[in-house]
mmCIF file of C-alpha atoms and ligand atoms in Angstrom:
data_model
loop_
_atom_site.group_PDB
_atom_site.id
_atom_site.type_symbol
_atom_site.label_atom_id
_atom_site.label_comp_id
_atom_site.label_asym_id
_atom_site.label_seq_id
_atom_site.Cartn_x
_atom_site.Cartn_y
_atom_site.Cartn_z
ATOM 1 C CA MET S 205 -14.894 -47.016 -23.869
ATOM 2 C CA THR S 206 -11.806 -45.191 -22.641
ATOM 3 C CA ASP S 207 -12.660 -42.164 -24.604
ATOM 4 C CA ARG S 208 -9.668 -40.584 -26.335
ATOM 5 C CA LEU S 209 -11.891 -37.555 -26.921
ATOM 6 C CA ILE S 210 -11.899 -36.566 -23.269
ATOM 7 C CA GLU S 211 -9.241 -33.964 -22.579
ATOM 8 C CA ARG S 212 -7.667 -34.555 -19.203
ATOM 9 C CA PRO S 213 -6.230 -31.432 -17.543
ATOM 10 C CA ARG S 214 -6.470 -33.326 -14.246
ATOM 11 C CA ARG S 215 -3.307 -35.253 -15.261
ATOM 12 C CA LEU S 216 -1.219 -32.225 -14.271
ATOM 13 C CA ARG S 217 -3.031 -31.823 -10.956
ATOM 14 C CA ARG S 218 -2.466 -35.328 -9.651
ATOM 15 C CA THR S 219 0.536 -34.679 -7.391
ATOM 16 C CA GLU S 220 2.028 -31.638 -5.730
ATOM 17 C CA ALA S 221 5.183 -32.115 -7.807
ATOM 18 C CA LEU S 222 3.181 -31.792 -11.016
ATOM 19 C CA ARG S 223 1.161 -28.862 -9.716
ATOM 20 C CA ALA S 224 4.306 -27.065 -8.608
ATOM 21 C CA MET S 225 5.964 -27.623 -11.976
ATOM 22 C CA VAL S 226 3.166 -25.959 -13.927
ATOM 23 C CA ARG S 227 2.271 -23.242 -11.409
ATOM 24 C CA GLU S 228 1.917 -19.894 -13.188
ATOM 25 C CA THR S 229 2.100 -17.463 -10.283
ATOM 26 C CA ARG S 230 4.502 -17.614 -7.361
ATOM 27 C CA LEU S 231 4.782 -15.150 -4.529
ATOM 28 C CA ALA S 232 8.250 -13.892 -3.693
ATOM 29 C CA PRO S 233 9.138 -12.135 -0.435
ATOM 30 C CA GLU S 234 10.824 -9.285 -2.337
ATOM 31 C CA GLN S 235 7.519 -8.215 -3.850
ATOM 32 C CA LEU S 236 5.847 -7.692 -0.455
ATOM 33 C CA VAL S 237 5.806 -4.325 1.332
ATOM 34 C CA GLN S 238 5.031 -4.005 5.046
ATOM 35 C CA PRO S 239 3.224 -0.850 6.236
ATOM 36 C CA PHE S 240 4.052 0.705 9.630
ATOM 37 C CA PHE S 241 2.256 3.394 11.637
ATOM 38 C CA VAL S 242 4.772 5.447 13.563
ATOM 39 C CA CYS S 243 3.663 7.481 16.594
ATOM 40 C CA PRO S 244 5.346 9.794 19.113
ATOM 41 C CA GLY S 245 6.908 8.594 22.338
ATOM 42 C CA GLU S 246 9.212 5.779 23.318
ATOM 43 C CA GLY S 247 8.415 2.161 23.957
ATOM 44 C CA VAL S 248 4.893 2.668 22.593
ATOM 45 C CA ARG S 249 3.213 -0.372 21.051
ATOM 46 C CA ARG S 250 -0.543 0.152 20.791
ATOM 47 C CA GLU S 251 -2.625 -2.419 18.956
ATOM 48 C CA ILE S 252 -5.199 -1.142 16.440
ATOM 49 C CA SER S 253 -8.499 -2.603 17.661
ATOM 50 C CA SER S 254 -9.818 -3.250 14.158
ATOM 51 C CA MET S 255 -6.476 -4.673 12.949
ATOM 52 C CA PRO S 256 -5.292 -7.346 15.393
ATOM 53 C CA GLY S 257 -1.543 -7.821 15.017
ATOM 54 C CA VAL S 258 -0.978 -4.272 13.687
ATOM 55 C CA PHE S 259 0.307 -1.558 16.007
ATOM 56 C CA ASN S 260 1.044 2.116 16.395
ATOM 57 C CA LEU S 261 4.764 2.012 17.129
ATOM 58 C CA SER S 262 7.066 4.694 18.466
ATOM 59 C CA VAL S 263 10.229 5.237 16.424
ATOM 60 C CA ASP S 264 12.370 2.918 18.584
ATOM 61 C CA LEU S 265 9.935 0.021 18.227
ATOM 62 C CA ALA S 266 9.244 0.786 14.567
ATOM 63 C CA VAL S 267 12.973 0.287 13.984
ATOM 64 C CA GLU S 268 12.782 -3.108 15.686
ATOM 65 C CA ALA S 269 9.764 -4.092 13.638
ATOM 66 C CA ALA S 270 11.452 -2.909 10.447
ATOM 67 C CA LEU S 271 14.495 -5.016 11.280
ATOM 68 C CA GLY S 272 12.169 -7.975 11.771
ATOM 69 C CA ALA S 273 10.557 -7.350 8.391
ATOM 70 C CA HIS S 274 14.005 -7.064 6.827
ATOM 71 C CA ARG S 275 15.127 -10.363 8.384
ATOM 72 C CA ALA S 276 11.987 -12.016 7.071
ATOM 73 C CA GLY S 277 12.998 -10.842 3.596
ATOM 74 C CA VAL S 278 10.296 -8.325 2.647
ATOM 75 C CA GLY S 279 10.950 -6.127 -0.360
ATOM 76 C CA GLY S 280 10.409 -2.949 1.620
ATOM 77 C CA VAL S 281 8.439 -1.060 4.220
ATOM 78 C CA ILE S 282 6.084 1.895 3.857
ATOM 79 C CA LEU S 283 5.807 4.412 6.664
ATOM 80 C CA PHE S 284 2.776 6.364 7.845
ATOM 81 C CA GLY S 285 2.970 8.911 10.632
ATOM 82 C CA LEU S 286 0.846 10.080 13.535
ATOM 83 C CA PRO S 287 2.199 13.532 14.329
ATOM 84 C CA GLU S 288 2.219 15.186 17.772
ATOM 85 C CA THR S 289 0.053 18.037 16.559
ATOM 86 C CA LYS S 290 -2.106 18.725 13.528
ATOM 87 C CA ASP S 291 -3.094 21.946 11.776
ATOM 88 C CA ALA S 292 -5.272 23.088 8.891
ATOM 89 C CA GLN S 293 -2.424 22.889 6.345
ATOM 90 C CA GLY S 294 -0.914 19.593 7.452
ATOM 91 C CA SER S 295 2.460 21.226 7.997
ATOM 92 C CA GLY S 296 3.610 18.369 10.250
ATOM 93 C CA ALA S 297 4.058 16.406 7.035
ATOM 94 C CA PHE S 298 7.096 18.344 5.846
ATOM 95 C CA VAL S 299 8.954 19.490 8.960
ATOM 96 C CA ASP S 300 12.494 18.252 9.226
ATOM 97 C CA ASP S 301 11.886 16.530 12.557
ATOM 98 C CA GLY S 302 8.440 15.212 11.584
ATOM 99 C CA ILE S 303 7.445 11.776 12.785
ATOM 100 C CA VAL S 304 8.012 10.016 9.449
ATOM 101 C CA GLN S 305 11.270 11.908 8.836
ATOM 102 C CA ARG S 306 12.578 10.787 12.244
ATOM 103 C CA ALA S 307 11.454 7.226 11.601
ATOM 104 C CA LEU S 308 13.093 7.196 8.156
ATOM 105 C CA ARG S 309 16.416 8.348 9.560
ATOM 106 C CA ALA S 310 16.294 5.777 12.351
ATOM 107 C CA VAL S 311 15.308 2.881 10.107
ATOM 108 C CA LYS S 312 17.905 3.757 7.451
ATOM 109 C CA ARG S 313 20.562 3.992 10.157
ATOM 110 C CA ALA S 314 19.643 0.542 11.514
ATOM 111 C CA ALA S 315 19.137 -1.135 8.118
ATOM 112 C CA PRO S 316 20.690 0.919 5.309
ATOM 113 C CA ASP S 317 19.702 -1.524 2.576
ATOM 114 C CA LEU S 318 16.071 -1.968 3.648
ATOM 115 C CA LEU S 319 13.945 -0.203 1.021
ATOM 116 C CA CYS S 320 11.935 2.560 2.702
ATOM 117 C CA ILE S 321 8.862 3.982 1.020
ATOM 118 C CA ALA S 322 7.262 7.172 2.337
ATOM 119 C CA ASP S 323 3.513 7.578 2.015
ATOM 120 C CA THR S 324 3.141 11.166 0.884
ATOM 121 C CA CYS S 325 -0.234 12.562 1.909
ATOM 122 C CA LEU S 326 -1.560 15.160 4.312
ATOM 123 C CA CYS S 327 -4.605 13.444 5.845
ATOM 124 C CA GLU S 328 -2.676 12.254 8.891
ATOM 125 C CA TYR S 329 -1.427 15.816 9.476
ATOM 126 C CA THR S 330 -4.496 18.009 8.945
ATOM 127 C CA ASP S 331 -6.789 18.718 11.898
ATOM 128 C CA HIS S 332 -9.835 18.238 9.627
ATOM 129 C CA GLY S 333 -8.551 14.911 8.278
ATOM 130 C CA HIS S 334 -8.695 15.732 4.565
ATOM 131 C CA CYS S 335 -5.785 15.131 2.199
ATOM 132 C CA GLY S 336 -5.021 18.839 1.746
ATOM 133 C CA PRO S 337 -5.994 22.308 3.014
ATOM 134 C CA LEU S 338 -9.646 23.201 2.572
ATOM 135 C CA ASP S 339 -11.135 26.037 0.612
ATOM 136 C CA GLY S 340 -14.871 26.402 1.120
ATOM 137 C CA GLY S 341 -15.372 22.796 2.159
ATOM 138 C CA HIS S 342 -13.336 21.317 -0.710
ATOM 139 C CA VAL S 343 -9.678 20.371 -0.780
ATOM 140 C CA ASP S 344 -7.715 23.134 -2.487
ATOM 141 C CA ASN S 345 -5.951 21.104 -5.169
ATOM 142 C CA ASP S 346 -3.195 23.474 -6.223
ATOM 143 C CA ALA S 347 -2.355 24.654 -2.704
ATOM 144 C CA THR S 348 -1.980 20.965 -1.795
ATOM 145 C CA LEU S 349 0.491 20.360 -4.633
ATOM 146 C CA GLU S 350 2.953 22.827 -3.194
ATOM 147 C CA ILE S 351 2.791 21.177 0.251
ATOM 148 C CA LEU S 352 3.134 17.697 -1.252
ATOM 149 C CA GLY S 353 6.280 18.805 -3.093
ATOM 150 C CA ARG S 354 7.826 20.054 0.149
ATOM 151 C CA THR S 355 6.780 16.887 1.945
ATOM 152 C CA ALA S 356 8.345 14.630 -0.686
ATOM 153 C CA VAL S 357 11.624 16.566 -0.569
ATOM 154 C CA SER S 358 11.804 16.380 3.230
ATOM 155 C CA GLN S 359 11.087 12.639 3.129
ATOM 156 C CA ALA S 360 13.759 12.067 0.487
ATOM 157 C CA ALA S 361 16.199 14.153 2.545
ATOM 158 C CA ALA S 362 15.430 11.922 5.539
ATOM 159 C CA GLY S 363 16.308 8.833 3.511
ATOM 160 C CA ALA S 364 13.133 7.703 1.733
ATOM 161 C CA ASP S 365 14.055 5.465 -1.212
ATOM 162 C CA VAL S 366 10.641 5.825 -2.859
ATOM 163 C CA ILE S 367 7.991 8.540 -2.645
ATOM 164 C CA ALA S 368 4.400 7.300 -2.733
ATOM 165 C CA PRO S 369 1.801 10.073 -3.084
ATOM 166 C CA SER S 370 -1.660 8.861 -2.062
ATOM 167 C CA GLY S 371 -3.800 11.983 -2.028
ATOM 168 C CA MET S 372 -5.384 11.742 -5.498
ATOM 169 C CA MET S 373 -4.736 15.422 -6.246
ATOM 170 C CA ASP S 374 -4.646 16.401 -9.918
ATOM 171 C CA GLY S 375 -1.062 17.074 -10.953
ATOM 172 C CA MET S 376 0.471 15.587 -7.791
ATOM 173 C CA VAL S 377 2.989 13.372 -9.553
ATOM 174 C CA GLY S 378 4.299 16.215 -11.741
ATOM 175 C CA ALA S 379 4.524 18.578 -8.774
ATOM 176 C CA ILE S 380 6.422 16.025 -6.697
ATOM 177 C CA ARG S 381 8.714 15.043 -9.589
ATOM 178 C CA GLY S 382 9.558 18.706 -10.152
ATOM 179 C CA ALA S 383 10.213 19.348 -6.456
ATOM 180 C CA LEU S 384 12.411 16.248 -6.107
ATOM 181 C CA ASP S 385 14.414 17.052 -9.241
ATOM 182 C CA GLY S 386 14.887 20.642 -8.120
ATOM 183 C CA ALA S 387 16.234 19.528 -4.748
ATOM 184 C CA GLY S 388 18.797 17.047 -6.035
ATOM 185 C CA PHE S 389 16.608 13.926 -5.762
ATOM 186 C CA ALA S 390 16.236 13.124 -9.448
ATOM 187 C CA HIS S 391 17.178 9.526 -8.605
ATOM 188 C CA VAL S 392 14.260 8.980 -6.193
ATOM 189 C CA PRO S 393 11.351 7.151 -7.852
ATOM 190 C CA VAL S 394 7.671 8.009 -7.476
ATOM 191 C CA MET S 395 5.252 5.158 -6.863
ATOM 192 C CA SER S 396 1.928 6.847 -7.485
ATOM 193 C CA TYR S 397 -1.298 5.722 -5.865
ATOM 194 C CA ALA S 398 -2.651 6.421 -9.340
ATOM 195 C CA VAL S 399 -5.943 4.564 -9.171
ATOM 196 C CA LYS S 400 -7.265 4.959 -5.676
ATOM 197 C CA TYR S 401 -10.932 4.462 -4.931
ATOM 198 C CA ALA S 402 -13.098 6.153 -2.298
ATOM 199 C CA SER S 403 -13.370 2.859 -0.452
ATOM 200 C CA ALA S 404 -15.084 1.687 2.716
ATOM 201 C CA PHE S 405 -12.230 -0.833 2.978
ATOM 202 C CA TYR S 406 -10.015 1.934 4.444
ATOM 203 C CA GLY S 407 -12.045 2.067 7.662
ATOM 204 C CA PRO S 408 -9.543 0.327 9.972
ATOM 205 C CA PHE S 409 -6.624 2.350 8.526
ATOM 206 C CA ARG S 410 -8.285 5.550 9.593
ATOM 207 C CA GLU S 411 -8.314 4.252 13.155
ATOM 208 C CA ALA S 412 -4.645 3.255 12.793
ATOM 209 C CA ALA S 413 -3.558 6.570 11.285
ATOM 210 C CA ASP S 414 -6.078 8.746 13.109
ATOM 211 C CA SER S 415 -7.067 10.242 9.764
ATOM 212 C CA THR S 416 -10.867 10.085 9.575
ATOM 213 C CA PRO S 417 -12.237 13.213 7.864
ATOM 214 C CA GLN S 418 -13.972 15.324 10.525
ATOM 215 C CA VAL S 419 -16.560 16.491 8.011
ATOM 216 C CA GLY S 420 -17.601 14.962 4.723
ATOM 217 C CA ASP S 421 -15.765 12.198 2.913
ATOM 218 C CA ARG S 422 -13.080 11.760 0.285
ATOM 219 C CA LYS S 423 -15.355 11.266 -2.707
ATOM 220 C CA GLY S 424 -14.367 14.662 -4.097
ATOM 221 C CA TYR S 425 -10.876 13.361 -4.882
ATOM 222 C CA GLN S 426 -10.778 9.569 -4.559
ATOM 223 C CA MET S 427 -12.461 7.617 -7.346
ATOM 224 C CA ASP S 428 -15.963 6.215 -7.638
ATOM 225 C CA PRO S 429 -15.751 2.413 -7.165
ATOM 226 C CA ALA S 430 -18.051 2.018 -10.166
ATOM 227 C CA ASN S 431 -15.455 3.358 -12.622
ATOM 228 C CA ALA S 432 -12.748 1.316 -14.324
ATOM 229 C CA ARG S 433 -12.132 3.306 -17.525
ATOM 230 C CA GLU S 434 -11.611 6.440 -15.478
ATOM 231 C CA GLY S 435 -8.888 4.529 -13.646
ATOM 232 C CA LEU S 436 -6.994 4.129 -16.920
ATOM 233 C CA ARG S 437 -7.219 7.873 -17.465
ATOM 234 C CA GLU S 438 -5.850 8.527 -13.979
ATOM 235 C CA ALA S 439 -2.997 6.117 -14.654
ATOM 236 C CA GLU S 440 -2.281 7.726 -18.018
ATOM 237 C CA LEU S 441 -2.044 11.189 -16.452
ATOM 238 C CA ASP S 442 0.422 9.917 -13.854
ATOM 239 C CA VAL S 443 2.536 8.206 -16.497
ATOM 240 C CA ARG S 444 2.744 11.474 -18.411
ATOM 241 C CA GLN S 445 3.729 13.342 -15.255
ATOM 242 C CA GLY S 446 6.636 10.999 -14.677
ATOM 243 C CA ALA S 447 5.389 8.251 -12.342
ATOM 244 C CA ASP S 448 7.810 5.320 -12.105
ATOM 245 C CA MET S 449 5.259 2.868 -10.745
ATOM 246 C CA LEU S 450 1.460 2.793 -10.671
ATOM 247 C CA MET S 451 -0.613 1.589 -7.752
ATOM 248 C CA VAL S 452 -4.176 0.327 -7.647
ATOM 249 C CA LYS S 453 -5.974 0.428 -4.312
ATOM 250 C CA PRO S 454 -7.764 -1.462 -2.752
ATOM 251 C CA ALA S 455 -6.609 -4.753 -4.266
ATOM 252 C CA LEU S 456 -8.930 -7.751 -4.101
ATOM 253 C CA PRO S 457 -12.170 -5.918 -5.000
ATOM 254 C CA TYR S 458 -10.364 -4.267 -7.970
ATOM 255 C CA LEU S 459 -8.587 -7.156 -9.706
ATOM 256 C CA ASP S 460 -10.130 -6.098 -13.016
ATOM 257 C CA VAL S 461 -8.519 -2.681 -12.656
ATOM 258 C CA ILE S 462 -5.128 -4.185 -11.747
ATOM 259 C CA ARG S 463 -5.371 -6.347 -14.858
ATOM 260 C CA ALA S 464 -6.383 -3.428 -17.099
ATOM 261 C CA VAL S 465 -3.647 -1.108 -15.803
ATOM 262 C CA SER S 466 -0.962 -3.782 -16.113
ATOM 263 C CA GLU S 467 -1.982 -4.579 -19.686
ATOM 264 C CA ARG S 468 -2.163 -0.960 -20.787
ATOM 265 C CA PHE S 469 1.034 0.462 -19.254
ATOM 266 C CA ASP S 470 4.608 -0.723 -19.303
ATOM 267 C CA LEU S 471 5.333 0.391 -15.744
ATOM 268 C CA PRO S 472 5.481 -1.880 -12.722
ATOM 269 C CA VAL S 473 2.099 -2.127 -11.041
ATOM 270 C CA ALA S 474 1.637 -2.230 -7.285
ATOM 271 C CA ALA S 475 -1.551 -3.087 -5.436
ATOM 272 C CA TYR S 476 -2.480 -2.226 -1.867
ATOM 273 C CA HIS S 477 -4.191 -5.031 0.042
ATOM 274 C CA VAL S 478 -5.782 -2.551 2.422
ATOM 275 C CA SER S 479 -6.769 -2.463 6.073
ATOM 276 C CA GLY S 480 -10.364 -3.626 5.540
ATOM 277 C CA GLU S 481 -9.204 -6.587 3.491
ATOM 278 C CA TYR S 482 -6.865 -7.508 6.350
ATOM 279 C CA ALA S 483 -9.540 -6.960 9.008
ATOM 280 C CA MET S 484 -12.064 -9.190 7.254
ATOM 281 C CA ILE S 485 -9.628 -12.089 7.099
ATOM 282 C CA LYS S 486 -8.626 -11.607 10.740
ATOM 283 C CA ALA S 487 -12.220 -11.433 11.931
ATOM 284 C CA ALA S 488 -13.353 -14.535 10.067
ATOM 285 C CA ALA S 489 -10.231 -16.447 11.086
ATOM 286 C CA ALA S 490 -10.729 -15.517 14.758
ATOM 287 C CA ARG S 491 -14.120 -17.202 14.594
ATOM 288 C CA GLY S 492 -12.619 -20.278 13.011
ATOM 289 C CA TRP S 493 -14.651 -19.668 9.875
ATOM 290 C CA ILE S 494 -11.733 -19.660 7.431
ATOM 291 C CA ASP S 495 -8.170 -20.935 7.312
ATOM 292 C CA GLU S 496 -6.210 -17.683 7.674
ATOM 293 C CA ARG S 497 -2.980 -18.785 5.999
ATOM 294 C CA ARG S 498 -4.651 -20.293 3.006
ATOM 295 C CA VAL S 499 -6.948 -17.304 2.535
ATOM 296 C CA VAL S 500 -3.981 -14.928 2.774
ATOM 297 C CA ASP S 501 -1.911 -16.909 0.279
ATOM 298 C CA GLU S 502 -4.830 -17.206 -2.097
ATOM 299 C CA SER S 503 -5.624 -13.476 -1.829
ATOM 300 C CA LEU S 504 -2.038 -12.361 -2.458
ATOM 301 C CA THR S 505 -1.596 -14.890 -5.264
ATOM 302 C CA ALA S 506 -4.768 -13.612 -6.930
ATOM 303 C CA ILE S 507 -3.512 -10.034 -6.689
ATOM 304 C CA ALA S 508 -0.202 -11.052 -8.295
ATOM 305 C CA ARG S 509 -1.985 -13.133 -10.949
ATOM 306 C CA ALA S 510 -4.074 -10.093 -11.900
ATOM 307 C CA GLY S 511 -0.868 -8.224 -12.751
ATOM 308 C CA ALA S 512 0.576 -6.645 -9.608
ATOM 309 C CA SER S 513 4.321 -7.134 -9.262
ATOM 310 C CA THR S 514 4.408 -5.371 -5.881
ATOM 311 C CA ILE S 515 1.894 -5.940 -3.081
ATOM 312 C CA LEU S 516 1.542 -3.724 -0.036
ATOM 313 C CA THR S 517 -0.013 -5.811 2.725
ATOM 314 C CA TYR S 518 -0.204 -5.964 6.515
ATOM 315 C CA TYR S 519 0.673 -9.651 6.101
ATOM 316 C CA ALA S 520 3.998 -8.916 4.350
ATOM 317 C CA THR S 521 6.374 -9.870 7.166
ATOM 318 C CA GLU S 522 4.433 -12.983 8.106
ATOM 319 C CA VAL S 523 4.204 -14.263 4.543
ATOM 320 C CA ALA S 524 7.809 -13.349 3.708
ATOM 321 C CA ALA S 525 9.002 -15.209 6.802
ATOM 322 C CA ARG S 526 7.079 -18.262 5.699
ATOM 323 C CA LEU S 527 8.521 -18.054 2.158
ATOM 324 C CA THR S 528 12.132 -17.551 3.278
ATOM 325 C CA GLY S 529 12.035 -19.650 6.432
ATOM 326 C CA ASN S 530 13.453 -16.676 8.389
ATOM 327 C CA SER S 531 11.570 -14.982 11.165
HETATM 328 C C1 PBG C 30 -3.703 8.192 2.943
HETATM 329 C C2 PBG C 30 -3.866 6.736 2.824
HETATM 330 C C3 PBG C 30 -4.980 5.927 3.147
HETATM 331 C C4 PBG C 30 -4.574 4.601 2.959
HETATM 332 C C5 PBG C 30 -3.272 4.634 2.494
HETATM 333 N N1 PBG C 30 -2.863 5.958 2.387
HETATM 334 C C6 PBG C 30 -6.292 6.267 3.728
HETATM 335 C C7 PBG C 30 -7.299 6.991 2.977
HETATM 336 O O1 PBG C 30 -7.121 7.388 1.827
HETATM 337 O O2 PBG C 30 -8.329 7.237 3.610
HETATM 338 C C8 PBG C 30 -5.434 3.385 3.227
HETATM 339 C C9 PBG C 30 -4.679 2.144 3.505
HETATM 340 C C10 PBG C 30 -5.460 1.061 4.148
HETATM 341 O O3 PBG C 30 -6.699 1.122 4.298
HETATM 342 O O4 PBG C 30 -4.825 0.079 4.530
HETATM 343 N N2 PBG C 30 -4.396 8.997 2.084
#
């Protein structure tokens, strides 16, 4: 019998036209953010061995790459810096002619309406590789807050449209908000890396940003991957301190956390598809074991479906170009 009792969801999957009509999640180029690693020098373009297709770029070439990302239609870029010299305090993070400050000025000059996000953290600038000055082997939280405030102000002064603190210090959003407001940057939003895990997926980034801790690890400030409820507390604290957006990081292994944060808070949620997530796709694709494009699209779609409206990914320019048809 042709059983009228069988429900047939397959009817809406029969053709691409039907599937497209009922699709719940669509990626848009404007939601993608391309990270760049800016280094000293001129004409420098050094590939990161664990991140094929990602480079350390000197300011001149970072500008070119940013223009390419802009043409492709990305929503923005986020800048990380490799300074000329490092010290115990990470003071290279807030000097007026710091590497990220120079890059921000150059990119804003070349593309005034390209949204520029500054990663605000000290690990690339400290000689010991931790996210703030040390006191007896631990990061001195409150001393770090002061430096982060200065760093955010100098980045905003250099043209940063968004400040993105990633150091997981207690009180960092409030300290940065206060410093920005006090310096005439009340209009500059803070996208907080609110729920950031102590993750092995950051391995390739630390090669790219030369920011591996020389002793110990980051478990004293980044979160335990086992904890989801604690992530909601972290997010709550940042909301109270004035965060404008909340980020969850890494992305794919933490879809449950993205979902929980987006359901609990009425702020836009960003997710960072991190270096290790990128490296795994690249490595498997290089062996012909997976279809790179389809895995990338599926990964980013899953991150958006979980509740992220903004996705930071090393694939941003490539995917945006595919979505807009511009490269
Ligand atoms: C800086 C920072 C890190 C990442 C973004 N900002 C590294 C870390 O915390 O060790 C990781 C990004 C990635 O892996 O792609 N604190």
